[in-house]
Coordinates of C-alpha atoms in Angstrom, one line a residue:
X1 CA 11.3 -8.8 14.9
X2 CA 8.2 -10.5 16.3
X3 CA 8.5 -14.1 17.2
X4 CA 7.1 -16.3 14.4
X5 CA 7.1 -20.0 13.6
X6 CA 8.8 -20.8 10.3
X7 CA 8.6 -24.2 8.7
X8 CA 11.6 -25.4 6.7
X9 CA 10.6 -26.8 3.3
X10 CA 10.3 -30.5 2.9
X11 CA 13.1 -32.5 1.2
X12 CA 16.9 -32.7 1.7
X13 CA 17.8 -29.1 0.6
X14 CA 15.5 -26.1 0.4
X15 CA 16.5 -23.7 -2.4
X16 CA 16.3 -19.9 -2.5
X17 CA 16.2 -18.4 -6.0
X18 CA 16.8 -14.7 -6.3
X19 CA 15.7 -12.9 -9.5
X20 CA 17.0 -9.4 -9.8
X21 CA 15.2 -7.0 -12.3
X22 CA 18.0 -4.6 -13.1
X23 CA 17.2 -1.1 -14.3
X24 CA 14.5 -0.1 -11.8
X25 CA 11.3 -2.0 -12.7
X26 CA 8.1 0.0 -12.6
X27 CA 6.1 -1.7 -9.9
X28 CA 3.0 0.3 -11.0
X29 CA 3.2 -1.4 -14.4
X30 CA 3.7 -4.9 -12.9
X31 CA 0.9 -4.6 -10.4
X32 CA -1.3 -1.7 -10.9
X33 CA -3.7 -0.1 -8.3
X34 CA -6.7 -0.1 -10.6
X35 CA -9.0 1.0 -7.9
X36 CA -7.1 4.2 -7.3
X37 CA -8.4 7.1 -9.4
X38 CA -5.2 9.0 -9.0
X39 CA -3.3 6.2 -10.8
X40 CA -5.4 6.7 -14.0
X41 CA -5.0 10.5 -13.8
X42 CA -1.2 10.2 -13.4
X43 CA -0.9 7.7 -16.3
X44 CA -3.5 8.5 -19.0
X45 CA -1.5 6.8 -21.7
X46 CA 0.6 4.2 -19.8
X47 CA -1.8 3.1 -17.1
X48 CA -3.1 -0.5 -17.1
X49 CA -6.7 -0.9 -17.8
X50 CA -9.1 -3.2 -15.8
X51 CA -10.5 -4.7 -19.0
X52 CA -7.1 -6.2 -20.0
X53 CA -5.4 -6.7 -16.6
X54 CA -5.5 -9.9 -14.5
X55 CA -7.8 -9.1 -11.6
X56 CA -6.2 -9.9 -8.3
X57 CA -8.2 -8.7 -5.3
X58 CA -10.7 -6.2 -6.6
X59 CA -8.2 -3.3 -6.3
X60 CA -5.0 -4.4 -7.8
X61 CA -4.5 -5.9 -11.3
X62 CA -1.5 -7.8 -12.8
X63 CA -0.1 -6.7 -16.1
X64 CA -1.6 -8.9 -18.9
X65 CA 1.9 -10.0 -20.0
X66 CA 2.2 -11.6 -16.5
X67 CA -1.0 -13.7 -17.0
X68 CA 1.0 -16.9 -16.8
X69 CA 1.4 -16.2 -13.0
X70 CA -2.3 -16.2 -12.4
X71 CA -2.5 -19.9 -11.5
X72 CA 0.3 -19.4 -8.9
X73 CA -1.7 -16.5 -7.5
X74 CA -5.0 -18.4 -7.4
X75 CA -3.2 -21.4 -5.7
X76 CA -2.0 -19.2 -3.0
X77 CA 1.7 -19.6 -3.8
X78 CA 2.5 -16.0 -4.9
X79 CA 2.6 -13.0 -2.5
X80 CA 3.1 -9.5 -3.9
X81 CA 4.7 -6.8 -1.7
X82 CA 3.9 -3.3 -2.9
X83 CA 5.8 -0.2 -1.9
X84 CA 9.0 -2.3 -1.6
X85 CA 12.5 -1.0 -1.8
X86 CA 15.4 0.3 0.2
X87 CA 16.3 3.5 2.1
X88 CA 18.5 4.7 -0.8
X89 CA 17.5 8.3 -1.8
X90 CA 19.9 8.8 -4.7
X91 CA 17.7 7.2 -7.4
X92 CA 21.0 6.1 -8.9
X93 CA 21.0 2.5 -10.4
X94 CA 24.5 1.8 -9.3
X95 CA 24.2 3.1 -5.7
X96 CA 20.8 1.7 -5.2
X97 CA 21.8 -1.8 -6.5
X98 CA 25.0 -1.8 -4.4
X99 CA 23.1 -0.8 -1.2
X100 CA 20.5 -3.5 -1.8
X101 CA 22.8 -6.3 -2.8
X102 CA 25.2 -5.5 0.1
X103 CA 22.2 -5.5 2.5
X104 CA 23.1 -2.0 3.7
X105 CA 26.4 -0.3 4.3
X106 CA 28.3 -3.6 4.9
X107 CA 31.1 -5.6 3.4
X108 CA 30.2 -8.5 1.2
X109 CA 26.7 -9.3 0.0
X110 CA 23.6 -10.3 2.0
X111 CA 23.2 -13.6 0.3
X112 CA 26.9 -14.4 0.9
X113 CA 26.5 -13.6 4.6
X114 CA 23.4 -15.7 4.8
X115 CA 25.2 -18.7 3.3
X116 CA 28.0 -18.2 5.9
X117 CA 25.5 -17.8 8.8
X118 CA 23.1 -20.6 8.0
X119 CA 22.6 -23.2 10.7
X120 CA 23.9 -26.4 9.0
X121 CA 27.1 -27.9 7.7
X122 CA 29.6 -26.8 5.1
X123 CA 28.8 -26.0 1.5
X124 CA 29.2 -28.3 -1.4
X125 CA 30.6 -27.3 -4.8
X126 CA 27.2 -26.8 -6.2
X127 CA 25.5 -25.3 -3.2
X128 CA 25.4 -21.8 -4.7
X129 CA 25.3 -20.7 -8.3
X130 CA 25.0 -17.5 -10.2
X131 CA 23.6 -17.8 -13.7
X132 CA 25.4 -15.2 -15.9
X133 CA 28.9 -14.0 -16.6
X134 CA 29.9 -12.4 -13.3
X135 CA 29.3 -12.9 -9.6
X136 CA 26.6 -10.5 -8.4
X137 CA 27.4 -8.3 -5.4
X138 CA 24.8 -10.1 -3.3
X139 CA 27.0 -13.2 -3.3
X140 CA 30.3 -11.5 -2.4
X141 CA 31.8 -13.4 0.6
X142 CA 29.8 -16.6 0.0
X143 CA 31.7 -19.6 1.2
X144 CA 31.5 -21.1 -2.3
X145 CA 29.8 -19.8 -5.4
X146 CA 30.0 -21.0 -9.0
X147 CA 29.3 -18.6 -11.9
X148 CA 28.0 -20.3 -15.0
X149 CA 25.8 -19.7 -18.0
X150 CA 25.1 -23.4 -18.5
X151 CA 26.2 -26.8 -17.1
X152 CA 28.8 -27.0 -19.8
X153 CA 30.8 -24.3 -18.0
X154 CA 31.3 -26.5 -15.0
X155 CA 33.9 -28.7 -16.6
X156 CA 37.7 -29.2 -17.0
X157 CA 37.2 -29.4 -20.7
X158 CA 37.0 -32.3 -23.2
X159 CA 39.3 -35.3 -22.6
X160 CA 40.2 -34.1 -19.1
X161 CA 39.7 -37.4 -17.3
X162 CA 43.4 -38.0 -16.9
X163 CA 44.1 -34.5 -15.6
X164 CA 41.2 -34.8 -13.2
X165 CA 42.5 -38.0 -11.7
X166 CA 45.9 -36.4 -11.3
X167 CA 44.4 -33.4 -9.5
X168 CA 42.3 -35.6 -7.3
X169 CA 45.4 -37.5 -6.2
X170 CA 47.2 -34.3 -5.6
X171 CA 44.5 -32.7 -3.4
X172 CA 44.0 -36.0 -1.5
X173 CA 47.3 -35.3 0.2
X174 CA 46.3 -31.9 1.5
X175 CA 44.8 -30.9 4.9
X176 CA 41.3 -31.5 6.0
X177 CA 39.5 -28.4 4.7
X178 CA 41.2 -28.2 1.3
X179 CA 40.9 -32.0 0.9
X180 CA 37.2 -31.9 1.6
X181 CA 36.6 -29.0 -0.7
X182 CA 38.5 -30.7 -3.5
X183 CA 36.6 -33.9 -2.9
X184 CA 33.2 -32.1 -3.2
X185 CA 34.3 -30.3 -6.4
X186 CA 35.4 -33.6 -8.1
X187 CA 32.2 -35.3 -7.0
X188 CA 30.2 -32.3 -8.4
X189 CA 32.1 -32.6 -11.7
X190 CA 31.2 -36.2 -11.9
X191 CA 27.5 -35.5 -11.3
X192 CA 27.4 -32.7 -13.8
X193 CA 29.1 -35.0 -16.4
X194 CA 26.4 -37.6 -15.8
X195 CA 23.7 -35.0 -16.1
X196 CA 25.1 -33.7 -19.4
X197 CA 25.2 -37.2 -20.8
X198 CA 21.4 -37.4 -20.4
X199 CA 19.3 -34.9 -22.4
X200 CA 17.1 -32.9 -20.1
X201 CA 13.4 -32.8 -20.6
X202 CA 11.3 -30.4 -18.6
X203 CA 8.4 -32.1 -16.8
X204 CA 4.6 -31.5 -16.5
X205 CA 4.4 -29.8 -19.8
X206 CA 6.7 -26.9 -18.9
X207 CA 8.1 -25.0 -21.9
X208 CA 11.0 -22.6 -21.3
X209 CA 11.7 -19.7 -23.7
X210 CA 14.9 -19.9 -25.7
X211 CA 16.5 -16.9 -24.1
X212 CA 19.0 -16.3 -21.4
X213 CA 16.4 -15.9 -18.6
X214 CA 14.3 -18.9 -19.6
X215 CA 17.3 -21.2 -20.1
X216 CA 18.9 -20.0 -16.9
X217 CA 15.8 -21.0 -14.9
X218 CA 15.8 -24.3 -16.8
X219 CA 19.4 -24.9 -15.5
X220 CA 18.4 -24.1 -12.0
X221 CA 15.4 -26.4 -12.1
X222 CA 17.6 -29.2 -13.4
X223 CA 20.0 -28.8 -10.6
X224 CA 17.3 -28.7 -7.9
X225 CA 15.7 -31.9 -9.3
X226 CA 19.1 -33.6 -9.5
X227 CA 19.5 -33.2 -5.8
X228 CA 23.0 -31.7 -6.0
X229 CA 22.5 -29.7 -2.8
X230 CA 21.7 -26.4 -4.4
X231 CA 20.9 -23.9 -1.6
X232 CA 20.9 -20.6 -3.4
X233 CA 20.8 -19.4 -7.0
X234 CA 20.9 -15.9 -8.5
X235 CA 19.7 -14.8 -11.9
X236 CA 19.2 -11.4 -13.5
X237 CA 16.7 -10.1 -16.0
X238 CA 18.1 -6.8 -17.3
X239 CA 16.7 -3.8 -19.2
X240 CA 14.0 -2.2 -17.0
X241 CA 15.1 1.4 -17.3
X242 CA 12.0 2.8 -19.0
X243 CA 12.5 6.5 -19.5
X244 CA 11.2 6.3 -23.1
X245 CA 8.4 4.4 -24.9
X246 CA 7.9 2.3 -21.8
X247 CA 5.3 -0.1 -23.2
X248 CA 7.6 -1.1 -26.1
X249 CA 10.4 -1.8 -23.7
X250 CA 8.5 -3.4 -20.8
X251 CA 6.0 -5.7 -22.6
X252 CA 8.6 -8.2 -23.8
X253 CA 10.4 -8.2 -20.5
X254 CA 7.1 -8.8 -18.6
X255 CA 6.3 -11.7 -20.9
X256 CA 9.8 -13.2 -20.3
X257 CA 9.4 -12.8 -16.6
X258 CA 5.9 -14.3 -16.4
X259 CA 6.5 -17.2 -18.8
X260 CA 9.9 -18.0 -17.2
X261 CA 8.6 -18.2 -13.6
X262 CA 5.5 -20.2 -14.7
X263 CA 7.6 -22.7 -16.6
X264 CA 10.0 -23.0 -13.6
X265 CA 7.1 -23.7 -11.2
X266 CA 5.5 -26.2 -13.6
X267 CA 8.8 -28.1 -14.2
X268 CA 9.6 -28.4 -10.5
X269 CA 6.3 -29.9 -9.6
X270 CA 6.5 -31.0 -5.9
X271 CA 10.1 -29.8 -5.7
X272 CA 8.6 -26.3 -5.6
X273 CA 7.4 -27.1 -2.1
X274 CA 11.0 -26.7 -0.9
X275 CA 11.9 -23.8 -3.2
X276 CA 11.2 -20.1 -2.8
X277 CA 11.7 -17.5 -5.5
X278 CA 12.2 -13.9 -4.7
X279 CA 11.9 -11.2 -7.4
X280 CA 13.3 -7.8 -6.6
X281 CA 14.6 -4.6 -8.2
X282 CA 16.6 -1.6 -7.0
X283 CA 13.8 1.0 -7.1
X284 CA 10.5 1.8 -8.8
X285 CA 9.5 4.6 -11.2
X286 CA 7.8 8.0 -10.6
X287 CA 4.1 7.8 -10.4
X288 CA 3.3 10.3 -13.2
X289 CA 4.2 9.4 -16.8
X290 CA 6.7 11.7 -18.6
X291 CA 6.4 13.4 -22.0
X292 CA 8.4 10.6 -23.7
X293 CA 5.8 7.9 -23.0
X294 CA 8.0 6.6 -20.1
X295 CA 8.6 7.0 -16.4
X296 CA 11.6 8.3 -14.5
X297 CA 13.5 7.0 -11.5
X298 CA 11.4 6.7 -8.4
X299 CA 11.3 4.9 -5.0
X300 CA 8.8 2.2 -4.1
X301 CA 8.3 -0.8 -6.5
X302 CA 7.1 -4.4 -5.9
X303 CA 8.7 -7.6 -4.8
X304 CA 7.3 -11.1 -5.5
X305 CA 7.8 -14.1 -3.2
X306 CA 6.6 -17.4 -4.6
X307 CA 6.9 -21.1 -3.7
X308 CA 6.9 -23.5 -0.8
X309 CA 5.0 -22.4 2.3
X310 CA 4.3 -18.9 1.0
X311 CA 0.9 -17.6 2.2
X312 CA 0.1 -16.0 -1.1
X313 CA -2.9 -14.8 -3.0
X314 CA -2.3 -11.4 -1.3
X315 CA -0.9 -8.0 -2.2
X316 CA 0.8 -6.8 1.0
X317 CA 0.8 -3.1 1.6
X318 CA -0.3 -0.9 3.2
X319 CA -1.5 1.1 0.2
X320 CA -0.9 4.9 0.8
X321 CA -2.8 6.2 -2.2
X322 CA -1.4 8.3 -5.0
X323 CA -2.6 11.7 -4.0
X324 CA 0.1 14.4 -3.8
X325 CA 0.1 14.3 0.0
X326 CA 1.0 10.6 0.0
X327 CA 3.9 10.8 -2.5
X328 CA 7.6 11.4 -1.8
X329 CA 10.1 13.8 -3.3
X330 CA 9.3 14.6 -7.0
X331 CA 6.2 12.4 -7.0
X332 CA 7.3 8.9 -6.0
X333 CA 5.5 6.0 -4.3
X334 CA 7.2 5.8 -0.9
X335 CA 9.0 2.7 0.3
X336 CA 6.7 1.2 3.0
X337 CA 8.3 -2.3 3.0
X338 CA 12.0 -2.4 3.3
X339 CA 13.4 -5.2 1.2
X340 CA 15.2 -6.7 4.3
X341 CA 11.8 -7.3 6.0
X342 CA 10.8 -9.3 2.9
X343 CA 14.0 -11.3 2.8
X344 CA 14.3 -12.0 6.5
X345 CA 11.3 -14.4 6.8
X346 CA 12.5 -16.2 3.6
X347 CA 15.9 -16.9 5.2
X348 CA 14.3 -18.1 8.4
X349 CA 12.0 -20.4 6.4
X350 CA 15.2 -21.8 4.9
X351 CA 16.4 -22.8 8.3
X352 CA 18.6 -19.9 9.4
X353 CA 18.6 -19.2 13.1
X354 CA 16.7 -16.0 14.1
X355 CA 19.8 -14.8 16.0
X356 CA 21.8 -14.6 12.8
X357 CA 19.6 -12.0 11.2
X358 CA 21.8 -9.2 12.6
X359 CA 24.8 -10.8 10.9
X360 CA 23.1 -10.9 7.5
X361 CA 21.5 -7.4 7.8
X362 CA 23.8 -5.5 10.2
X363 CA 22.7 -2.1 11.6
X364 CA 19.0 -2.8 10.7
X365 CA 16.1 -3.5 13.0
X366 CA 14.3 -6.3 11.2
X367 CA 10.5 -6.4 11.5
X368 CA 9.8 -9.3 9.1
X369 CA 6.6 -9.6 7.2
X370 CA 4.2 -12.5 7.8
X371 CA 4.8 -14.3 4.5
X372 CA 4.6 -18.0 5.4
X373 CA 1.9 -20.3 6.5

């Protein structure tokens, strides 16, 4: 990739938060090309309207349910990458997600390889978390990852003080690496217990929705502000497979996404300067709406990159147009921005050495986008 200067976020530990929209989110419903006549012809019933959308740059408009992101856009902290996706041609959720989360045809996950290849010291027990019930494929191979739904999961249970002290004494007799890892874990347990003892109040007027996504972002914000050394966090928002009655399905999801990210940004305050949020999905939807008031599996979608150092307030293209000659296969927006070229500058901003990009994304020639100031 071209040589660029990346500035690591201020503060002790910059944090990368990856939000995965599982189900193939329709990028043309998140960020619509309102200035393209072909868009309105292809979607006479489902297309967004300029009168109700959030105007971005005179050509694109944001779904009205994402209006909570408008301040982030106007403040230049949100970049939107259109025509984003992978080289997968199967249009299969499972295969497309696997390819994207593995970072190509490679063992382990791209985020796990990044955490191994980063240019500073060993991981702590709370350096990487996945909000949910299972470890996502992107974190396979991570040097240490904790799966939790809430801070209550990171515990040995009630009345476990005696057991913990016995385990601490036992592991203190082990070798250097195991002893160090155990020490970090016990220290993390102590810090989490202290945090649980103090009711958490979001700051700066932030209000999180009482759902899994909103509360997951709340947990991540709490850990970032507590200074526990959180380097990476993963959280999913499921349910984007919109073959039927798309508006009924997507509108609540769009609202959850917009309000969740806006509350997260507001709650973090200045800590957002050392935090980057990446929103991605496995593929987009076909340009033309179907007869069931929905859209079928397609190719190009959108990615969002928000937070510290992001040179936002831009929709990054190029935009190919939606005429038949510009579409791919059965009528899909082509992938013009490979997701690795979006992730690469994010990882470099977080301090990874440029020479390690080939380790994180093997067998791929990175030409990273210019995303950071």
